[in-house]
Amino acid sequence: MAACSTRAASPADLARLRSLLADTCEPTAVPPEALLATALNLDLVRVAESDGELVGCVTAEAPAPGHARLSVIAVRDGHRRQGLARRLLTEMVKELSRRPAEPPLISALARAEQLAVMHLLLACGFIGTRVMRADGPGGAPHLHYQYKSRVEYIDPDSRHLVPVADRRQLMESLSPSGHAVTALVTLGGQPAFEIARFEQDDPATLQSGEAAAGIAFSGSILAAITFLLGFAFSSARFPDDVRLLLIAATFSTVLSLIVYASASGELARIRSNSFGKIMKWGNVLSEYGGVLPFLISLPVTYAQASGDPWSTMVLAVLLSVAIAVYERSEFSIAHRFRRSLAETALTLFTAASPTVGAALVAADATSWPWTIALTVTLAVRTWLYLFRRGAEADIAERRQWQLID
């Protein structure tokens, strides 16, 4: 059997998409043609293709800004049980989460007897939050699922099992705030839901703590840069270009402090939901305008103070390795955004800058080209994360929820 490739669907796929849905879905489950056309225009359809034939798809709709509702998940008979539906759904969720605007709420509805669909949704990071009553007497209720986009914790001692067939108990178990379906298990040979209680966070307290931590961190970096800048002005041998780099770092760090203070004001007024965007500005300006220029300038300062080229180069190489390891870790700002090849090259140059700068100063060579290149690199990275990337999210290594230790 030929391997399947997946991609975003285009309006030209409308006819083949309708044929796929007609062959794999009940007539009542097939969206109208106008709704499919709108979804294609909004890039809300992903398809799987094999030998030029569409063999699977995931479609969604946008009923409101900031909300995407999955409408159909379909795979042809000969390609089922191969992980194709999970692959398509995972790619759809990832693509929606990467959009420049605020990541939308991604939801889905599934009937209680659709065990395969529920298995798929739960395996892809969705949780069942409430039971939706069906129209008409005896109608099968639907379970509302939503994608959990941020890390939350569940209490392991609060979990309990509810048979899928016990609809009354299911509705009662999901009534309290914070309770959700997190797994589908087998109980006595019959399918059952695992209901868990999520710990309720106080967003205002968490955001207030994050803003305070940002202000404290930037204030500490500003004090260190100011001290280093004072040494630079007191030394007649200190390169002028590095002095300018430290002045720019001082300005950027002060700017990050202003941004963090603005985030605190945004939190206090609670007029809009822009706290995350403001914090992104503060984090990026603090790291690429303050922290990295300060660290890269340290070997230059040591070279001026000690006059020993060998110890200077050892310090510079160790600092370059430390920056490279940090850039690849999950603690760096860059880790919170998707990367490209050009960005990787900028990261490598940033990590190598302490060694290059220290070597130029130790050899009494002209360091202006290095300073200009470093300034441009940090400016480009700042512009990239502020204007060309979305929110600080999509950390693939983390689970959507986990147990409290």
Coordinates of C-alpha atoms in Angstrom, one line a residue:
M1 CA 0.0 0.0 0.0
A2 CA 1.4 3.4 -1.0
A3 CA 2.3 5.8 1.8
C4 CA -0.1 8.6 2.6
S5 CA 0.8 12.3 2.5
T6 CA -1.0 15.0 4.4
R7 CA -1.5 18.7 3.5
A8 CA -3.8 21.6 3.8
A9 CA -6.7 21.4 1.4
S10 CA -7.4 24.0 -1.2
P11 CA -10.7 25.1 -2.9
A12 CA -9.7 23.0 -5.9
D13 CA -10.2 19.9 -3.7
L14 CA -13.9 20.6 -3.1
A15 CA -15.3 18.0 -5.5
R16 CA -13.0 15.2 -4.3
L17 CA -13.6 16.2 -0.7
R18 CA -17.4 15.8 -1.2
S19 CA -16.9 12.4 -2.8
L20 CA -14.7 11.3 0.1
L21 CA -17.4 12.4 2.7
A22 CA -20.2 10.8 0.7
D23 CA -18.3 7.4 0.7
T24 CA -17.3 7.4 4.3
C25 CA -20.0 9.3 6.3
E26 CA -23.7 9.2 6.9
P27 CA -25.6 11.6 4.7
T28 CA -26.7 13.6 7.8
A29 CA -23.1 14.1 8.9
V30 CA -21.8 15.6 5.6
P31 CA -21.6 19.4 5.8
P32 CA -23.4 21.4 3.2
E33 CA -21.3 22.4 0.1
A34 CA -21.3 26.1 1.1
L35 CA -19.9 25.2 4.5
L36 CA -17.2 23.1 3.0
A37 CA -16.3 25.9 0.6
T38 CA -16.0 28.4 3.5
A39 CA -13.8 26.0 5.5
L40 CA -11.5 25.5 2.5
N41 CA -11.2 29.3 2.0
L42 CA -10.3 29.7 5.7
D43 CA -7.7 26.8 5.7
L44 CA -9.8 24.7 8.1
V45 CA -9.5 21.4 6.1
R46 CA -6.6 19.0 6.1
V47 CA -6.6 16.0 3.8
A48 CA -4.6 12.8 3.4
E49 CA -3.7 11.7 -0.1
S50 CA -2.5 8.3 -1.6
D51 CA -1.8 7.8 -5.3
G52 CA -3.7 11.0 -6.1
E53 CA -6.8 9.9 -4.2
L54 CA -8.2 11.6 -1.1
V55 CA -8.3 8.9 1.6
G56 CA -8.9 11.0 4.7
C57 CA -9.8 14.4 6.0
V58 CA -10.4 16.6 9.0
T59 CA -12.7 19.6 8.5
A60 CA -13.6 22.4 10.9
E61 CA -15.7 25.5 10.9
A62 CA -15.3 28.9 12.6
P63 CA -18.7 29.7 14.2
A64 CA -17.2 32.8 16.0
P65 CA -13.9 34.6 16.2
G66 CA -11.5 32.6 18.4
H67 CA -13.5 29.4 18.1
A68 CA -12.9 26.4 15.8
R69 CA -15.4 23.5 15.9
L70 CA -14.4 20.2 14.3
S71 CA -17.2 19.0 12.0
V72 CA -16.0 15.8 10.3
I73 CA -13.2 13.3 10.7
A74 CA -13.3 10.8 7.9
V75 CA -10.9 8.0 6.6
R76 CA -11.6 5.4 3.9
D77 CA -12.0 1.8 4.9
G78 CA -8.8 0.6 3.4
H79 CA -6.7 3.1 5.3
R80 CA -8.2 2.9 8.8
R81 CA -6.4 1.7 11.9
Q82 CA -3.1 3.1 10.6
G83 CA -3.0 6.3 12.7
L84 CA -4.1 8.5 9.8
A85 CA -7.0 10.2 11.6
R86 CA -4.8 10.9 14.6
R87 CA -2.1 12.4 12.3
L88 CA -4.6 14.6 10.5
L89 CA -6.2 15.8 13.8
T90 CA -2.8 16.5 15.4
E91 CA -1.7 18.5 12.4
M92 CA -5.0 20.5 12.4
V93 CA -4.7 21.4 16.1
K94 CA -1.0 22.4 15.7
E95 CA -1.8 24.6 12.6
L96 CA -4.7 26.3 14.4
S97 CA -2.5 26.9 17.5
R98 CA 0.2 28.6 15.3
R99 CA -2.0 31.2 13.8
P100 CA -0.8 34.8 14.4
A101 CA -3.9 35.8 16.3
E102 CA -4.8 34.4 19.7
P103 CA -5.0 30.6 19.5
P104 CA -8.7 29.6 19.1
L105 CA -10.7 27.3 21.3
I106 CA -10.9 24.0 19.4
S107 CA -14.0 22.0 20.2
A108 CA -15.8 18.9 19.0
L109 CA -19.0 17.0 19.6
A110 CA -19.3 13.2 19.8
R111 CA -22.1 10.9 20.7
A112 CA -21.6 8.6 23.7
E113 CA -21.6 5.5 21.5
Q114 CA -18.9 6.8 19.1
L115 CA -16.1 5.1 21.1
A116 CA -13.5 5.3 18.3
V117 CA -14.1 9.1 17.9
M118 CA -13.8 9.6 21.7
H119 CA -10.6 7.5 21.8
L120 CA -9.2 9.7 19.0
L121 CA -10.1 13.0 20.7
L122 CA -8.8 12.0 24.1
A123 CA -5.5 10.7 22.5
C124 CA -5.0 14.0 20.8
G125 CA -5.2 16.2 23.9
F126 CA -9.0 16.8 24.1
I127 CA -11.1 16.5 27.2
G128 CA -14.8 16.1 27.6
T129 CA -16.2 18.9 29.6
R130 CA -20.0 18.6 29.5
V131 CA -23.0 16.6 28.2
M132 CA -25.1 18.3 25.5
R133 CA -28.7 17.3 25.6
A134 CA -30.0 15.9 22.4
D135 CA -33.2 17.1 20.7
G136 CA -36.3 14.9 21.0
P137 CA -37.2 12.1 23.5
G138 CA -34.7 9.2 23.7
G139 CA -32.1 11.0 21.6
A140 CA -28.5 10.2 22.2
P141 CA -26.7 13.0 24.1
H142 CA -23.5 14.4 22.8
L143 CA -20.3 15.0 24.8
H144 CA -18.6 18.3 24.3
Y145 CA -14.8 18.1 23.9
Q146 CA -12.3 20.9 23.8
Y147 CA -8.6 20.9 23.2
K148 CA -6.5 21.7 26.3
S149 CA -4.0 24.2 25.1
R150 CA -2.2 24.9 28.4
V151 CA -0.7 22.8 31.1
E152 CA -3.0 22.1 34.1
Y153 CA -2.9 19.7 36.9
I154 CA -5.4 17.1 38.0
D155 CA -5.8 15.7 41.5
P156 CA -5.1 11.9 41.3
D157 CA -7.4 11.2 44.4
S158 CA -10.4 12.8 42.8
R159 CA -10.8 10.5 39.8
H160 CA -13.7 8.1 39.4
L161 CA -15.1 5.9 36.6
V162 CA -18.6 6.3 35.0
P163 CA -20.0 3.7 32.6
V164 CA -20.6 5.2 29.2
A165 CA -24.2 3.9 29.3
D166 CA -24.9 5.6 32.6
R167 CA -25.9 9.0 31.1
R168 CA -27.5 10.4 34.3
Q169 CA -24.4 9.8 36.3
L170 CA -22.2 11.2 33.5
M171 CA -24.2 14.5 33.6
E172 CA -24.0 14.6 37.4
S173 CA -20.2 13.9 37.4
L174 CA -19.5 16.7 34.9
S175 CA -21.7 19.3 36.6
P176 CA -19.2 20.6 39.1
S177 CA -16.7 23.1 37.8
G178 CA -13.3 21.8 36.8
H179 CA -14.4 18.1 36.2
A180 CA -13.8 16.6 32.8
V181 CA -13.5 13.3 30.9
T182 CA -9.8 12.6 30.5
A183 CA -9.7 8.9 29.4
L184 CA -11.8 6.1 28.1
V185 CA -11.2 2.7 29.8
T186 CA -12.8 -0.7 30.2
L187 CA -14.8 -1.5 33.3
G188 CA -16.3 -5.0 33.7
G189 CA -15.9 -5.5 30.0
Q190 CA -17.8 -2.3 29.2
P191 CA -16.5 1.1 28.2
A192 CA -16.3 3.7 30.9
F193 CA -15.2 7.3 31.3
E194 CA -12.5 8.4 33.7
I195 CA -13.6 11.6 35.3
A196 CA -10.9 13.8 36.8
R197 CA -11.0 17.1 38.7
F198 CA -8.6 19.9 37.4
E199 CA -7.1 22.2 40.0
Q200 CA -8.6 25.6 39.7
D201 CA -6.0 28.3 39.2
D202 CA -6.5 32.0 39.9
P203 CA -5.4 33.7 36.7
A204 CA -5.2 37.1 38.3
T205 CA -2.8 35.9 40.9
L206 CA -0.7 33.9 38.4
Q207 CA -0.4 36.9 36.0
S208 CA 0.4 39.2 38.9
G209 CA 3.2 36.9 40.0
E210 CA 4.5 36.7 36.4
A211 CA 4.6 40.5 36.0
A212 CA 6.3 40.9 39.3
A213 CA 9.0 38.3 38.4
G214 CA 9.6 40.1 35.1
I215 CA 10.0 43.4 36.8
A216 CA 12.4 42.0 39.4
F217 CA 14.5 40.2 36.7
S218 CA 14.8 43.2 34.4
G219 CA 15.7 45.4 37.4
S220 CA 18.5 43.0 38.3
I221 CA 19.8 42.9 34.8
L222 CA 19.6 46.7 34.5
A223 CA 21.8 47.0 37.7
A224 CA 24.4 44.6 36.3
I225 CA 24.5 46.4 32.9
T226 CA 24.8 49.8 34.7
F227 CA 27.7 48.5 36.7
L228 CA 29.5 47.2 33.6
L229 CA 28.8 50.4 31.7
G230 CA 30.4 52.4 34.5
F231 CA 33.5 50.2 34.2
A232 CA 33.5 50.7 30.5
F233 CA 33.5 54.5 30.8
S234 CA 36.2 54.5 33.5
S235 CA 38.6 52.5 31.3
A236 CA 40.4 54.3 28.5
R237 CA 41.2 51.0 26.6
F238 CA 37.5 49.8 26.5
P239 CA 36.3 49.7 22.8
D240 CA 33.8 52.4 22.0
D241 CA 31.6 50.0 20.0
V242 CA 31.1 47.8 23.0
R243 CA 30.3 50.9 25.1
L244 CA 27.5 51.7 22.5
L245 CA 26.3 48.1 22.7
L246 CA 26.0 48.4 26.5
I247 CA 24.2 51.7 26.2
A248 CA 21.7 50.0 23.8
A249 CA 21.3 47.1 26.3
T250 CA 20.5 49.6 29.0
F251 CA 17.9 51.3 26.9
S252 CA 16.3 48.0 25.9
T253 CA 16.2 46.8 29.5
V254 CA 14.6 50.0 30.7
L255 CA 12.1 49.6 27.9
S256 CA 11.3 46.0 29.1
L257 CA 10.7 47.4 32.6
I258 CA 8.2 49.9 31.2
V259 CA 6.5 47.0 29.3
Y260 CA 6.3 44.9 32.4
A261 CA 4.8 47.8 34.3
S262 CA 2.3 48.2 31.5
A263 CA 1.4 44.5 31.9
S264 CA 0.7 45.2 35.6
G265 CA -1.5 48.1 34.6
E266 CA -3.3 45.9 32.1
L267 CA -3.9 43.3 34.8
A268 CA -5.2 45.9 37.3
R269 CA -7.7 47.4 34.8
I270 CA -8.8 44.1 33.2
R271 CA -10.1 45.9 30.2
S272 CA -8.8 43.5 27.5
N273 CA -7.1 40.1 27.2
S274 CA -3.8 41.5 26.1
F275 CA -1.7 40.5 29.1
G276 CA 0.1 37.7 27.2
K277 CA 1.0 39.9 24.3
I278 CA 2.4 42.6 26.6
M279 CA 4.5 40.0 28.5
K280 CA 5.9 38.7 25.2
W281 CA 7.2 42.2 24.4
G282 CA 8.8 42.4 27.8
N283 CA 10.3 38.9 27.7
V284 CA 11.8 39.4 24.2
L285 CA 13.2 42.9 24.9
S286 CA 14.7 41.8 28.2
E287 CA 16.5 38.8 26.7
Y288 CA 17.7 40.0 23.3
G289 CA 18.1 43.6 24.2
G290 CA 19.5 43.2 27.7
V291 CA 20.6 39.7 28.9
L292 CA 22.4 38.5 25.8
P293 CA 24.4 41.8 25.1
F294 CA 25.4 41.9 28.8
L295 CA 26.6 38.3 28.8
I296 CA 28.4 38.7 25.5
S297 CA 30.2 41.8 26.8
L298 CA 31.6 40.0 29.8
P299 CA 34.7 38.4 28.1
V300 CA 35.5 41.9 26.6
T301 CA 35.4 43.4 30.1
Y302 CA 37.5 40.6 31.4
A303 CA 40.0 41.1 28.6
Q304 CA 40.4 44.8 29.5
A305 CA 40.7 44.1 33.3
S306 CA 43.1 41.1 33.2
G307 CA 45.1 41.6 30.0
D308 CA 45.6 37.8 29.8
P309 CA 44.5 36.5 26.3
W310 CA 44.6 32.9 27.3
S311 CA 42.2 33.1 30.3
T312 CA 40.1 35.5 28.2
M313 CA 39.6 33.0 25.4
V314 CA 38.9 30.2 27.9
L315 CA 36.2 32.3 29.5
A316 CA 34.8 33.3 26.1
V317 CA 34.6 29.7 24.8
L318 CA 32.9 28.5 28.0
L319 CA 30.4 31.4 27.7
S320 CA 29.7 30.6 24.1
V321 CA 29.0 26.9 25.0
A322 CA 26.7 28.0 27.9
I323 CA 24.7 30.3 25.6
A324 CA 24.4 27.6 23.0
V325 CA 23.1 25.1 25.5
Y326 CA 20.7 27.6 26.9
E327 CA 19.4 28.5 23.4
R328 CA 18.6 24.8 22.9
S329 CA 16.9 24.3 26.3
E330 CA 13.2 24.8 27.0
F331 CA 14.1 27.7 29.3
S332 CA 15.0 30.1 26.4
I333 CA 12.6 32.5 24.8
A334 CA 13.4 31.0 21.4
H335 CA 12.1 27.6 22.5
R336 CA 8.6 29.1 22.9
F337 CA 8.4 29.8 19.2
R338 CA 8.7 27.7 16.1
R339 CA 12.1 27.9 14.4
S340 CA 13.4 28.2 10.8
L341 CA 16.8 27.5 9.2
A342 CA 17.5 31.3 9.1
E343 CA 16.7 31.6 12.8
T344 CA 19.0 28.7 13.6
A345 CA 21.9 30.5 11.8
L346 CA 21.2 33.6 13.8
T347 CA 21.2 31.6 17.0
L348 CA 24.6 30.0 16.2
F349 CA 26.1 33.5 15.5
T350 CA 24.7 34.7 18.8
A351 CA 26.3 31.8 20.7
A352 CA 29.6 32.3 18.9
S353 CA 29.7 36.1 19.5
P354 CA 31.5 36.0 22.9
T355 CA 34.4 34.0 21.4
V356 CA 34.6 36.2 18.3
G357 CA 34.4 39.5 20.3
A358 CA 37.0 38.4 22.9
A359 CA 39.4 37.2 20.2
L360 CA 39.2 40.6 18.4
V361 CA 39.8 42.6 21.6
A362 CA 42.6 40.3 22.9
A363 CA 44.3 40.7 19.5
D364 CA 43.8 44.5 19.5
A365 CA 41.9 44.2 16.2
T366 CA 39.1 46.3 15.0
S367 CA 35.8 45.1 16.6
W368 CA 33.3 47.4 14.9
P369 CA 32.3 44.9 12.3
W370 CA 31.6 42.3 15.0
T371 CA 29.5 44.7 17.1
I372 CA 27.5 45.8 14.1
A373 CA 26.8 42.2 13.1
L374 CA 25.8 41.3 16.6
T375 CA 23.5 44.3 16.9
V376 CA 21.8 43.4 13.6
T377 CA 21.5 39.7 14.7
L378 CA 19.8 40.6 18.0
A379 CA 17.6 43.2 16.3
V380 CA 16.5 40.7 13.7
R381 CA 15.7 38.1 16.3
T382 CA 13.7 40.7 18.3
W383 CA 11.7 41.7 15.2
L384 CA 11.2 38.0 14.3
Y385 CA 9.7 37.0 17.7
L386 CA 7.7 40.2 18.2
F387 CA 6.1 40.6 14.7
R388 CA 6.5 37.3 12.8
R389 CA 5.6 34.8 15.5
G390 CA 2.4 34.3 17.5
A391 CA 2.0 33.9 21.2
E392 CA 4.5 32.2 23.5
A393 CA 2.9 28.7 23.1
D394 CA 3.1 25.4 21.3
I395 CA 5.7 23.7 23.5
A396 CA 5.3 20.2 22.1
E397 CA 7.3 18.4 24.8
R398 CA 4.7 19.2 27.5
R399 CA 1.5 17.4 28.1
Q400 CA -1.8 19.2 28.2
W401 CA -2.4 18.0 31.7
Q402 CA -0.6 16.0 34.3
L403 CA -1.0 14.6 37.8
I404 CA -0.1 16.5 40.9
D405 CA 2.9 14.9 42.6

